[in-house]
Coordinates of N, CA and C in Angstrom, one line a residue:
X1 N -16.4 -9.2 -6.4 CA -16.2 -7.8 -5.9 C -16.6 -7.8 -4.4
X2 N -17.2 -8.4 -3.7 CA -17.6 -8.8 -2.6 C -16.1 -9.1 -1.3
X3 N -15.6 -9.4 -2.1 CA -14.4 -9.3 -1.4 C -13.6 -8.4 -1.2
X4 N -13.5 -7.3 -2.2 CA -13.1 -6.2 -2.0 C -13.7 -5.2 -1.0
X5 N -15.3 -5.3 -1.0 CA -15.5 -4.8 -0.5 C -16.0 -5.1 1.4
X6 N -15.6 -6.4 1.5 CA -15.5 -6.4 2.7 C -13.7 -5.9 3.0
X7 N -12.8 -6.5 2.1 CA -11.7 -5.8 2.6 C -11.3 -4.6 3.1
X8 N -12.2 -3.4 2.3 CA -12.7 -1.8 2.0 C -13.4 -1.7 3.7
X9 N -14.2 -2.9 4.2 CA -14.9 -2.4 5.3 C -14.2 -2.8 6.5
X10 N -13.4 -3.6 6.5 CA -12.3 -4.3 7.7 C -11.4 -2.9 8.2
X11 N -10.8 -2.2 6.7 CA -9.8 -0.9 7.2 C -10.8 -0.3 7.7
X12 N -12.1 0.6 7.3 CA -12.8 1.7 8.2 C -13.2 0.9 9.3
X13 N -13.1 0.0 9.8 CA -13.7 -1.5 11.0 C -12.3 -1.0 12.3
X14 N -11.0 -1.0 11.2 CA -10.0 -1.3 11.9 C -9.5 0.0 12.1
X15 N -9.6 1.4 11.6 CA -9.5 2.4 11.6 C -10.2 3.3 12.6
X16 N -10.9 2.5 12.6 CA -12.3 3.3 13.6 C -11.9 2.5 14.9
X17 N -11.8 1.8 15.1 CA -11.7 1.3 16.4 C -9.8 1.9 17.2
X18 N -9.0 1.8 16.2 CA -7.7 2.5 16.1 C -8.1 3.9 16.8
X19 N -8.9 4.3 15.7 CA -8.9 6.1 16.7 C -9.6 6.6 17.9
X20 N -10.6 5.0 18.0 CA -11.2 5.5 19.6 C -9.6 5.0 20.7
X21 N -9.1 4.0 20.6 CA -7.9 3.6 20.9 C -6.9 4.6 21.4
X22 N -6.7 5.3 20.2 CA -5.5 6.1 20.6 C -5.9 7.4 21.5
X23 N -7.4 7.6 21.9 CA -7.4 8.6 22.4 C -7.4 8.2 24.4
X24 N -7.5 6.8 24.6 CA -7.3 6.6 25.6 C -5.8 5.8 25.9
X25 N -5.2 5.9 25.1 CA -3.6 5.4 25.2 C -2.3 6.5 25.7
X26 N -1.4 6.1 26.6 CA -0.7 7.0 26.8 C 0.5 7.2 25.4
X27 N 1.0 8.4 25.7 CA 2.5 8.4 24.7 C 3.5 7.4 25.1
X28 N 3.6 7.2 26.1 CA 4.5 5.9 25.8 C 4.1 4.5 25.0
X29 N 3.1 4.2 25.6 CA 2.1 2.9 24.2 C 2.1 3.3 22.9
X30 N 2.0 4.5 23.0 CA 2.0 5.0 21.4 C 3.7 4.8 20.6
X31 N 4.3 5.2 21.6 CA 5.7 5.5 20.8 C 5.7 3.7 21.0
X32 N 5.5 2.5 21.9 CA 5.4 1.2 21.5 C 5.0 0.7 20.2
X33 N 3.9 0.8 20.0 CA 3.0 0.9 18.7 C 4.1 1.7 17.4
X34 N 4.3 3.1 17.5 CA 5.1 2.9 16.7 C 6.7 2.1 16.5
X35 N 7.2 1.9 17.2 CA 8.5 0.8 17.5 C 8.0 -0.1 16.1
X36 N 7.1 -0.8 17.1 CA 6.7 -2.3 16.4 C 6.1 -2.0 15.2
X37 N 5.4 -1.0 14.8 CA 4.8 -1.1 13.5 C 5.8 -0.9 12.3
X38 N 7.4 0.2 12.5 CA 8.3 0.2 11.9 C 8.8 -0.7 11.8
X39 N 9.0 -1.7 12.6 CA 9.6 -3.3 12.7 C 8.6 -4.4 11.7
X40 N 7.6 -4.0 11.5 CA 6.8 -4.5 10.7 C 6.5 -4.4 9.6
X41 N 6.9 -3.2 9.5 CA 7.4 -2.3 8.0 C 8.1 -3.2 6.8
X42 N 9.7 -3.5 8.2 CA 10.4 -3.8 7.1 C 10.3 -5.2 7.1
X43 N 9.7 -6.0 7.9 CA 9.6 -7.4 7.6 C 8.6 -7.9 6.5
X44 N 7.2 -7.2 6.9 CA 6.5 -7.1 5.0 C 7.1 -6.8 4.3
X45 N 7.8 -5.5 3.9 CA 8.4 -5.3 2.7 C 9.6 -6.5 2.3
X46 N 10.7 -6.4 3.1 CA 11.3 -7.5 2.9 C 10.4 -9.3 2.1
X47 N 9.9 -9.4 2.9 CA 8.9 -10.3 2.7 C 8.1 -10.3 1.2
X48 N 7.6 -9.2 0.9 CA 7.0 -8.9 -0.7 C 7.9 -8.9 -1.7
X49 N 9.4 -8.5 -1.4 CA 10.3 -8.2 -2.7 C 11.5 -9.3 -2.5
X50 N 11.8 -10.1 -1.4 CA 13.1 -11.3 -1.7 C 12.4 -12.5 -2.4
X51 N 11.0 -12.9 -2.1 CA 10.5 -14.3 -2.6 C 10.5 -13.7 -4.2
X52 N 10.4 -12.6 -4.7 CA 9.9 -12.0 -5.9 C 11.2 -11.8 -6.6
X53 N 12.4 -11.9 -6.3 CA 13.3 -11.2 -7.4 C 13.8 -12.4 -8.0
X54 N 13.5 -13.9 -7.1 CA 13.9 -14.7 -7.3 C 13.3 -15.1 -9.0
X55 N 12.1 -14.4 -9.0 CA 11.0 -14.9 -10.2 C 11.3 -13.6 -11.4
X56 N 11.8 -12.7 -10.8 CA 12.4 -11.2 -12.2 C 12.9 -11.7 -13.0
X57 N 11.9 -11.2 -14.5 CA 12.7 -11.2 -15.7 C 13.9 -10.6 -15.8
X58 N 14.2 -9.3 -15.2 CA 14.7 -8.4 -15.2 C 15.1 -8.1 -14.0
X59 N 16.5 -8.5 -13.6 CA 16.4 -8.0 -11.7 C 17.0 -7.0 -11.6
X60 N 17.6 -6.1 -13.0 CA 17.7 -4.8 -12.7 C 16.6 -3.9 -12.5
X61 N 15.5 -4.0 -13.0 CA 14.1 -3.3 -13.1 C 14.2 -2.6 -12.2
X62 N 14.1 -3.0 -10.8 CA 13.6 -2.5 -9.7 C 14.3 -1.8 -9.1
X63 N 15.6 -1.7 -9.6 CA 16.9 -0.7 -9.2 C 16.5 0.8 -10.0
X64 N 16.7 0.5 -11.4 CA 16.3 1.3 -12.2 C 15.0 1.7 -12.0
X65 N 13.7 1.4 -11.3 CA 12.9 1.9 -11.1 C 12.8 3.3 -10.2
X66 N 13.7 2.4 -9.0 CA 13.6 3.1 -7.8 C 14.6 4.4 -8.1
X67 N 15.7 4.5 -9.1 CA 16.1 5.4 -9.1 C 15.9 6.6 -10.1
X68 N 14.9 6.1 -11.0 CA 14.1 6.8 -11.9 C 12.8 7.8 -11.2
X69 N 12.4 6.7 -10.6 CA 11.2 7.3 -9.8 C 11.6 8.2 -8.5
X70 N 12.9 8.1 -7.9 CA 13.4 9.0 -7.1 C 13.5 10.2 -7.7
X71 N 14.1 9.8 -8.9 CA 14.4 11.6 -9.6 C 13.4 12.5 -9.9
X72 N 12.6 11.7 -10.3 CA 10.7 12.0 -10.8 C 10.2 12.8 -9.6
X73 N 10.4 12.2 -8.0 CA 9.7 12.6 -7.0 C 10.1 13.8 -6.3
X74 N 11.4 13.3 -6.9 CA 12.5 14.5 -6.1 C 12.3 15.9 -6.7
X75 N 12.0 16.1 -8.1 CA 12.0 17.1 -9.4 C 10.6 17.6 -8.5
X76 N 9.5 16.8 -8.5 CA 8.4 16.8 -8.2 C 8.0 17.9 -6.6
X77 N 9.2 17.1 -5.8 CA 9.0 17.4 -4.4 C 7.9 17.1 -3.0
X78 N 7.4 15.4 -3.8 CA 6.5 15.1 -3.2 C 6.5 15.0 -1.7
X79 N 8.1 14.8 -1.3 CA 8.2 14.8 0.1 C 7.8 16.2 0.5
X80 N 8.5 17.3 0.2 CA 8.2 18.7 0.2 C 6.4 19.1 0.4
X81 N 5.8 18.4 -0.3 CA 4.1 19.3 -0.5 C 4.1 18.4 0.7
X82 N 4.3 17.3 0.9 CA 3.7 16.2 2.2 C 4.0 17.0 3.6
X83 N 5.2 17.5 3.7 CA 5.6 18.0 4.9 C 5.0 19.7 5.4
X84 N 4.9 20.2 3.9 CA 3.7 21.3 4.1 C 2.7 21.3 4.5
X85 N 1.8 20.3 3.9 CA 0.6 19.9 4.8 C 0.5 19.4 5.9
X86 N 1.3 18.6 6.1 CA 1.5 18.2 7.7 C 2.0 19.4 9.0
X87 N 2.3 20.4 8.5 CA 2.7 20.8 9.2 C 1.4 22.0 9.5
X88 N 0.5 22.4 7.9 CA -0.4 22.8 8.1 C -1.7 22.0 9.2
X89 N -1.4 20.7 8.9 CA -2.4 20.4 9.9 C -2.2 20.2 11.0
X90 N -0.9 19.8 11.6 CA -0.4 20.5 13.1 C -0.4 21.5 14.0
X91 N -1.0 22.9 12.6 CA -1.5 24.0 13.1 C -2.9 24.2 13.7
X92 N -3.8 23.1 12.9 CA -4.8 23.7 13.2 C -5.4 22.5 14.1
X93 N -4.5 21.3 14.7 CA -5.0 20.3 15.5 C -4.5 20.8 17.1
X94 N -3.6 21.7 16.6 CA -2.3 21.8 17.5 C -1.5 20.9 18.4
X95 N -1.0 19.9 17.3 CA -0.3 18.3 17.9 C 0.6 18.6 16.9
X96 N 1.9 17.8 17.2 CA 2.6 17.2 16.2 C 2.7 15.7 16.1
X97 N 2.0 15.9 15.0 CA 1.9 14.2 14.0 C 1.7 14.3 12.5
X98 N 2.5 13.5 12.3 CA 3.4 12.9 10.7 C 1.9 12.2 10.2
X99 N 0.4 13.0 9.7 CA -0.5 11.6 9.8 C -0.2 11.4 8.3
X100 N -0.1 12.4 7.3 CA -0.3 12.3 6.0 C 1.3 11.2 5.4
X101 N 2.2 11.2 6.4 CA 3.3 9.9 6.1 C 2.7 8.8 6.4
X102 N 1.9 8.9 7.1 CA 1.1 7.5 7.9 C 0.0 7.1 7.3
X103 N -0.5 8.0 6.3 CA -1.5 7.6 5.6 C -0.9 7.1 3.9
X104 N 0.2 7.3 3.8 CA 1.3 6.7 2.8 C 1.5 5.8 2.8
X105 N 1.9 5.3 4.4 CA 2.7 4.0 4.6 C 1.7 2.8 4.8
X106 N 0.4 3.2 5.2 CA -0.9 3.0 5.1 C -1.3 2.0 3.7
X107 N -1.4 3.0 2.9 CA -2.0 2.4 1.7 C -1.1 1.7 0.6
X108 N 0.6 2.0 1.3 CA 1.8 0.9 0.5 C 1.4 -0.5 1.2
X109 N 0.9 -0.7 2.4 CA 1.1 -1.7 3.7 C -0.6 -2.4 2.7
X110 N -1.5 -1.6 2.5 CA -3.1 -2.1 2.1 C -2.7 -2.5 0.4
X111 N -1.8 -2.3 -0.2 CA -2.2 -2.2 -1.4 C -1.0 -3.0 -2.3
X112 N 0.0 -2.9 -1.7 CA 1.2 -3.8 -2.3 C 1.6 -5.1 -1.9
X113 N 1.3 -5.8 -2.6 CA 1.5 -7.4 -2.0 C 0.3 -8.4 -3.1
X114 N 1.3 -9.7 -3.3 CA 0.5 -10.7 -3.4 C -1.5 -10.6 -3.7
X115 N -1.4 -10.8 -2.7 CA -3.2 -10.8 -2.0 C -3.9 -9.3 -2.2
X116 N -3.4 -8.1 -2.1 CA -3.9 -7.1 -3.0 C -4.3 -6.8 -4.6
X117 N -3.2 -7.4 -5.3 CA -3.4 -7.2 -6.5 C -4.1 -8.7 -7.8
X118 N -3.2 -10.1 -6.8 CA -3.8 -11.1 -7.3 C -5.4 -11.5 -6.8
X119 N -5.9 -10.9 -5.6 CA -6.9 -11.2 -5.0 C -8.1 -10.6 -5.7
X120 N -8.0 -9.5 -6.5 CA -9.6 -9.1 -7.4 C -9.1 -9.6 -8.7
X121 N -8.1 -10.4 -9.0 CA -8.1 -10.6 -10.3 C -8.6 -12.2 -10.2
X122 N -8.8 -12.8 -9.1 CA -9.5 -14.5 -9.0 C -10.5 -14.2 -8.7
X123 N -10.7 -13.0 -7.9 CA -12.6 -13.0 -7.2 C -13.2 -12.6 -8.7
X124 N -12.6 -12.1 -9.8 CA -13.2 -11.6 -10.6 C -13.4 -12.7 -12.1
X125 N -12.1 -13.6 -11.9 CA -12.1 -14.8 -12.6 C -13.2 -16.4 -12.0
X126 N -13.3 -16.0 -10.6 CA -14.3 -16.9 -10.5 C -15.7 -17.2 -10.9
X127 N -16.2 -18.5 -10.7 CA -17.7 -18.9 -11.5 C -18.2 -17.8 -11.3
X128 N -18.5 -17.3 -10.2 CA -19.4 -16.3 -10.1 C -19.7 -14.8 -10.1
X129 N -18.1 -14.6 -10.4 CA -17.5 -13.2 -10.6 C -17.4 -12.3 -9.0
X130 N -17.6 -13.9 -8.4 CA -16.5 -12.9 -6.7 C -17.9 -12.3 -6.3
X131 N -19.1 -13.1 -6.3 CA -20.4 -12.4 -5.8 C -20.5 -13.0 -4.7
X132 N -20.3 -14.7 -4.3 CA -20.6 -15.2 -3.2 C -20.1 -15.5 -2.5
X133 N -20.2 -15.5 -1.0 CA -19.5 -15.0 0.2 C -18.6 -16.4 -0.1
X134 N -18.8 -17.4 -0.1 CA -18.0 -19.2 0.1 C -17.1 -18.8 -1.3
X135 N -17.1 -18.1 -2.2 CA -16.3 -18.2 -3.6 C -15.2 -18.3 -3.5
X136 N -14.5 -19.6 -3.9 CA -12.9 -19.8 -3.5 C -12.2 -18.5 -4.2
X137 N -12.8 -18.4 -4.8 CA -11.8 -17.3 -5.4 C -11.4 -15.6 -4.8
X138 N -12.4 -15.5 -3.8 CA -12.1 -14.6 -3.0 C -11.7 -14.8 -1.3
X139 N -10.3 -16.1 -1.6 CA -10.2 -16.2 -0.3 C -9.0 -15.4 -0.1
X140 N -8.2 -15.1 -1.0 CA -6.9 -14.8 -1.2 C -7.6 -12.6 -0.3
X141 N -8.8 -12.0 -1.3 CA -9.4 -10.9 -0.1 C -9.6 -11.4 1.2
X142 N -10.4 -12.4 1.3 CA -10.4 -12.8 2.8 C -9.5 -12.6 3.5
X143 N -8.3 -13.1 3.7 CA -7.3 -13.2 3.9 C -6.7 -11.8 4.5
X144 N -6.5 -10.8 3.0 CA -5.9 -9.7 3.3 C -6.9 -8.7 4.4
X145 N -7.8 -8.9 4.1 CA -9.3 -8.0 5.2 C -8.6 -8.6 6.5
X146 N -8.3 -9.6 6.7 CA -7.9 -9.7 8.1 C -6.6 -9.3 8.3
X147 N -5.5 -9.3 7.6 CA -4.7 -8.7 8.2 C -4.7 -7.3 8.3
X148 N -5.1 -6.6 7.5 CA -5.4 -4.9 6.9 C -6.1 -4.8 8.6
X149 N -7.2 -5.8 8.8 CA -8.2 -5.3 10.3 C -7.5 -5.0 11.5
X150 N -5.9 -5.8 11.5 CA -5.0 -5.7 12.6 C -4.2 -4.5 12.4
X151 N -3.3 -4.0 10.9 CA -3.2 -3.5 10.7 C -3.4 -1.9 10.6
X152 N -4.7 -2.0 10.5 CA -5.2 -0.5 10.0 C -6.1 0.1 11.6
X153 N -6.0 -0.5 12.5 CA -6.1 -0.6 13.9 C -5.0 0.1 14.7
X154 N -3.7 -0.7 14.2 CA -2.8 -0.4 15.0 C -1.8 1.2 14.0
X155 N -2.3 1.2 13.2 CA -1.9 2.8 12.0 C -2.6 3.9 12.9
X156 N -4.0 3.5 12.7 CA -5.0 4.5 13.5 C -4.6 4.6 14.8
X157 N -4.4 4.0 15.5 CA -3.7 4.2 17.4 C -3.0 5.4 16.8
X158 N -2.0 5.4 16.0 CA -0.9 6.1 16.0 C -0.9 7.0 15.0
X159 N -1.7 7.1 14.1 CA -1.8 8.3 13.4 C -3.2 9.1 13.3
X160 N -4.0 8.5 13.9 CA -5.6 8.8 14.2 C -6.9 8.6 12.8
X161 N -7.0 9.8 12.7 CA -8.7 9.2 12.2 C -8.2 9.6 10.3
X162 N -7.2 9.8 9.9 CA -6.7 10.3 8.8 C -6.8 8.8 7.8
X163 N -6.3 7.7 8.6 CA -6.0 6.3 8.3 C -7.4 5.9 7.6
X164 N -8.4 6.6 8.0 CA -9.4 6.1 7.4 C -10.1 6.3 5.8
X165 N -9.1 7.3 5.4 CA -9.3 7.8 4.0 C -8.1 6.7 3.1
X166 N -7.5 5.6 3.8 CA -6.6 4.9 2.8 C -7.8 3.9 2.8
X167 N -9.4 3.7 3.2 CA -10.4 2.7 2.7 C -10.6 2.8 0.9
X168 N -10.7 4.4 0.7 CA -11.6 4.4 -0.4 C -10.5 4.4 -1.8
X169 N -9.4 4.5 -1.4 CA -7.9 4.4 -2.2 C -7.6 2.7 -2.2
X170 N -8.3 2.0 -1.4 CA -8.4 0.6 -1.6 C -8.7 -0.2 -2.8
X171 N -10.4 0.8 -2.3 CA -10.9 0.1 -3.3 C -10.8 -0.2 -4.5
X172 N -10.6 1.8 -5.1 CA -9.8 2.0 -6.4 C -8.9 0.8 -6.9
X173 N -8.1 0.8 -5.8 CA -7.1 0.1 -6.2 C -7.3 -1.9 -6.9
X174 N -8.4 -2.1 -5.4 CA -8.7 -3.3 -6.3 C -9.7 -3.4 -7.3
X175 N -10.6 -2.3 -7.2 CA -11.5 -2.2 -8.6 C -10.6 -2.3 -9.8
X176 N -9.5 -1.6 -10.0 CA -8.8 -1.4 -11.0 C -8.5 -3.0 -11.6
X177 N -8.0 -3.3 -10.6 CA -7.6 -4.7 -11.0 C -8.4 -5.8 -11.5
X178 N -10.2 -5.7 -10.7 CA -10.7 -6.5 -10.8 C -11.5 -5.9 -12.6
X179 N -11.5 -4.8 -12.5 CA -12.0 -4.2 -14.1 C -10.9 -4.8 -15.2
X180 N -9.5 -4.9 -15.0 CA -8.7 -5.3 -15.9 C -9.0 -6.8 -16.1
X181 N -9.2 -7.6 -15.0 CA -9.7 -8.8 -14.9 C -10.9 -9.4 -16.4
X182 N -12.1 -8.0 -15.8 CA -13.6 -8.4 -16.3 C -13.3 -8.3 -17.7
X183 N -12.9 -7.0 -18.1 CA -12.9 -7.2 -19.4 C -11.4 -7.6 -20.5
X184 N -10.4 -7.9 -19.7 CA -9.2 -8.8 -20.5 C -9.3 -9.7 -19.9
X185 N -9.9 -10.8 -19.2 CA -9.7 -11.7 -19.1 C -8.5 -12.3 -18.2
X186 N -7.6 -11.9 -18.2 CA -6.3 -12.4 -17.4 C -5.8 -11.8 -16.6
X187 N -6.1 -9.8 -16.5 CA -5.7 -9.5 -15.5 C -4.4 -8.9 -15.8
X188 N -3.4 -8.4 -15.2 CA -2.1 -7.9 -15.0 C -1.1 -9.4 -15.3
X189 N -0.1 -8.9 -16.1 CA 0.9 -10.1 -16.7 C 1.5 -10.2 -15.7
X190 N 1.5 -11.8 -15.0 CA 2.4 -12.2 -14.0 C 4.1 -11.4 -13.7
X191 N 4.6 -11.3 -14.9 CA 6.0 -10.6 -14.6 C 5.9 -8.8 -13.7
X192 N 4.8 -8.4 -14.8 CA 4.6 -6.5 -13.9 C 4.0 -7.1 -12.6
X193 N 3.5 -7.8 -12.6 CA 2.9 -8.4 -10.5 C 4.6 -8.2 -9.9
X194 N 5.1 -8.9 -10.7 CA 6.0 -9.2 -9.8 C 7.2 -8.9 -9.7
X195 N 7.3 -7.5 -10.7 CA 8.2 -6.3 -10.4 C 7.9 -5.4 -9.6
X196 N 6.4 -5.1 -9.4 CA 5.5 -4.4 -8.6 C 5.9 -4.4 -7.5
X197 N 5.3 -5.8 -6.7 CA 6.2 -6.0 -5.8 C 7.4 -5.7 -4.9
X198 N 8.1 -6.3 -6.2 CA 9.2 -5.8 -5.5 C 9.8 -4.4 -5.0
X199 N 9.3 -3.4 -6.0 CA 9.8 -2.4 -6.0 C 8.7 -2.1 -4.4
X200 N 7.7 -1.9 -4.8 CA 7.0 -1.8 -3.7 C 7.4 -2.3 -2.3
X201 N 7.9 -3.8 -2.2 CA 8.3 -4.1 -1.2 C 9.4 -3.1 -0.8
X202 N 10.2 -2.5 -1.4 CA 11.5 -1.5 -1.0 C 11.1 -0.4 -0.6
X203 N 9.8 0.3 -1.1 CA 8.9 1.4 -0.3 C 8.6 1.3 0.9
X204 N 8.4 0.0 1.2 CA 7.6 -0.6 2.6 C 8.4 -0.4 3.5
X205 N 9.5 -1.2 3.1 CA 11.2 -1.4 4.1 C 11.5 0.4 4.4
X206 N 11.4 1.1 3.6 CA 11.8 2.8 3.5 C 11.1 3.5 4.5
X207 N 9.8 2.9 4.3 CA 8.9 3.4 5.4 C 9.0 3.1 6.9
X208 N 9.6 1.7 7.0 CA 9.7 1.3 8.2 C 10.6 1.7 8.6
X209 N 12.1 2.3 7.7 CA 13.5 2.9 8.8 C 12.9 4.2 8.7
X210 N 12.0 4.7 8.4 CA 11.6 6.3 8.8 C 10.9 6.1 9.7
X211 N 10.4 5.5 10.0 CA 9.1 5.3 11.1 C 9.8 4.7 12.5
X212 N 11.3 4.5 12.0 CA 12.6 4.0 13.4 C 13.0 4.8 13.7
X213 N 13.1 5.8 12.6 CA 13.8 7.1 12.7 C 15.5 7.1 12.9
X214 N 16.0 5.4 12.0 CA 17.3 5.5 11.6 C 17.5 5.9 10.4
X215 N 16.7 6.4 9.3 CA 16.7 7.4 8.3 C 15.7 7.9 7.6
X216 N 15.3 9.2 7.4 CA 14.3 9.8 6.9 C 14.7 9.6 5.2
X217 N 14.0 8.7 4.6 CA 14.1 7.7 3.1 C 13.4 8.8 2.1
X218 N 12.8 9.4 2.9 CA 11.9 10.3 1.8 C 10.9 9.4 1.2
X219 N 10.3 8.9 1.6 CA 9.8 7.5 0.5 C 8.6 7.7 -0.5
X220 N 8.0 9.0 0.1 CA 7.1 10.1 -0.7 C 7.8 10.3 -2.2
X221 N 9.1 10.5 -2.0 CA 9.7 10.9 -3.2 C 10.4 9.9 -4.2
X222 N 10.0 8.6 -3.7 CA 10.3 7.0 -4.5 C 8.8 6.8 -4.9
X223 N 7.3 7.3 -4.3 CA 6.4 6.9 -5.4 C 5.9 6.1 -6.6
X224 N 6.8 7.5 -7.2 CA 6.6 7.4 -9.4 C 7.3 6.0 -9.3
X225 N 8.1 5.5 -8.6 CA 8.9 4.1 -9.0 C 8.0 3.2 -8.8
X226 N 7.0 3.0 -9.1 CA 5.8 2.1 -8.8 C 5.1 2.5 -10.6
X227 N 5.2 3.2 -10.9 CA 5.1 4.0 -12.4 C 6.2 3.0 -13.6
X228 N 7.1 2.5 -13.2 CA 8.3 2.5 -13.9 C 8.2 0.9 -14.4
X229 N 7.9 -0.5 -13.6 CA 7.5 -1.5 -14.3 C 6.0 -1.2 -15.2
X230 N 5.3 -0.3 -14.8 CA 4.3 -0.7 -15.6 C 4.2 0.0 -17.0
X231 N 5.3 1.3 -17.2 CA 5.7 1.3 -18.5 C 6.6 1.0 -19.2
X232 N 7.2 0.0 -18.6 CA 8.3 -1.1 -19.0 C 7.4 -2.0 -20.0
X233 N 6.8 -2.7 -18.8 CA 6.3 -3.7 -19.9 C 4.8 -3.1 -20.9
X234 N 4.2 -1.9 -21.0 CA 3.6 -2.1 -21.5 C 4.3 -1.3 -23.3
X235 N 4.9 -0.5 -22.8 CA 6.3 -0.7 -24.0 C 6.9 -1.9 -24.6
X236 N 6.9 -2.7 -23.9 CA 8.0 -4.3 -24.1 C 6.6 -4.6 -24.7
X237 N 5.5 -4.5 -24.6 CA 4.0 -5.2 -25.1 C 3.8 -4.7 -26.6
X238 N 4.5 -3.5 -27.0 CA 4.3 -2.8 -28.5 C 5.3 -3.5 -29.1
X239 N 6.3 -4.2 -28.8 CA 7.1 -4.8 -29.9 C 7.6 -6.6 -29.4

């Protein structure tokens, strides 16, 4: 767990230092910062979902995901409640900034990938259960804490001090994993890792052409498609 939770401290590390940042940066650095972080968008994403379809049981999954979970989001209107709050809190900062999209793209960028989801299920399978700092098993957190530190640095320049609430949505996230770990033993079935992924990786890429602002993807409203391999297989697990 130890790994988690330094990963948990790198984002408020990197978030915090992001928002003293952005307040002595001009708008043109900023609109830089954004450029490149969209460009970075889609090269992770890309990056998390081509090495992965190659390994799909199912390489339709992720299609049928994304279009199931659109409809889900769309019915839902998750883009809709996101743009009302943002614009509520526009009112009362009196800026215009997108932070609650940025705190989306945020916790797809901290939480989707390899090293997020496989990383508490070894720190938690190791001798020691991921308590000591040297445990190979939590090198794979290591790892992500440093990128998340560069990361969640360069989010905060550009969306401010909001970035800091995708720490505690972290951890959830790898507790979860590392609990499925402690008490099954194995963790998440290699195949849902790696439909996950991919679908995920296509959220990431979504985020990055809105964040170029060569298409507004809605990506708020693809979500639930993150929902859709994991009741696949745990369906396909009853029979």
């Amino acid at each position: 767990m130890l790994g988690t939770i330094i990963n948990t401290t790198t984002i408020i590390v990197g978030s915090s230092f992001g928002t003293l940042l952005r307040k002595g940066i001009s708008e043109k650095y900023k609109q830089a910062l954004f450029d490149g972080l969209g460009l970075c968008c889609i090269i992770l994403g890309v990056n998390a979902a081509l090495p992965n379809m190659a390994k799909s049981e199912f390489p339709v999954l992720f299609i049928l995901s994304i279009a199931i979970g659109g409809i889900i989001g769309t019915k839902l209107d998750l883009s809709g409640h996101i743009d009302r709050w943002n614009t509520k809190l526009n009112q009362k900062s009196g800026k215009e900034n997108n932070a609650l999209n940025g705190l989306v793209t945020g916790i797809l960028l901290y939480c989707i990938g390899t090293f997020s989801i496989v990383g508490p299920v070894l720190s938690c399978l190791s001798p020691s259960h991921g308590w000591a700092f040297n445990e190979p098993g939590n090198t794979f957190l290591y790892t992500n804490a440093t990128l998340d530190l560069v990361t969640s640095a360069v989010l905060a320049a550009t969306y401010g001090r909001i970035m800091l609430l995708a720490a505690p949505v972290l951890f959830c996230w790898q507790g979860f994993f590392y609990a499925i770990a402690y008490f099954c033993g194995n963790g998440m079935p290699e195949p849902m890792r790696t439909e996950l992924s991919i679908v995920g990786g296509v959220l990431i890429v979504s985020s990055g052409i809105s964040i170029l602002g060569i298409k507004d993807c809605k990506t708020v409203n693809l979500l639930p498609s993150l929902l859709i391999p994991v009741i696949f297989y745990l369906v396909k697990g009853l029979f």
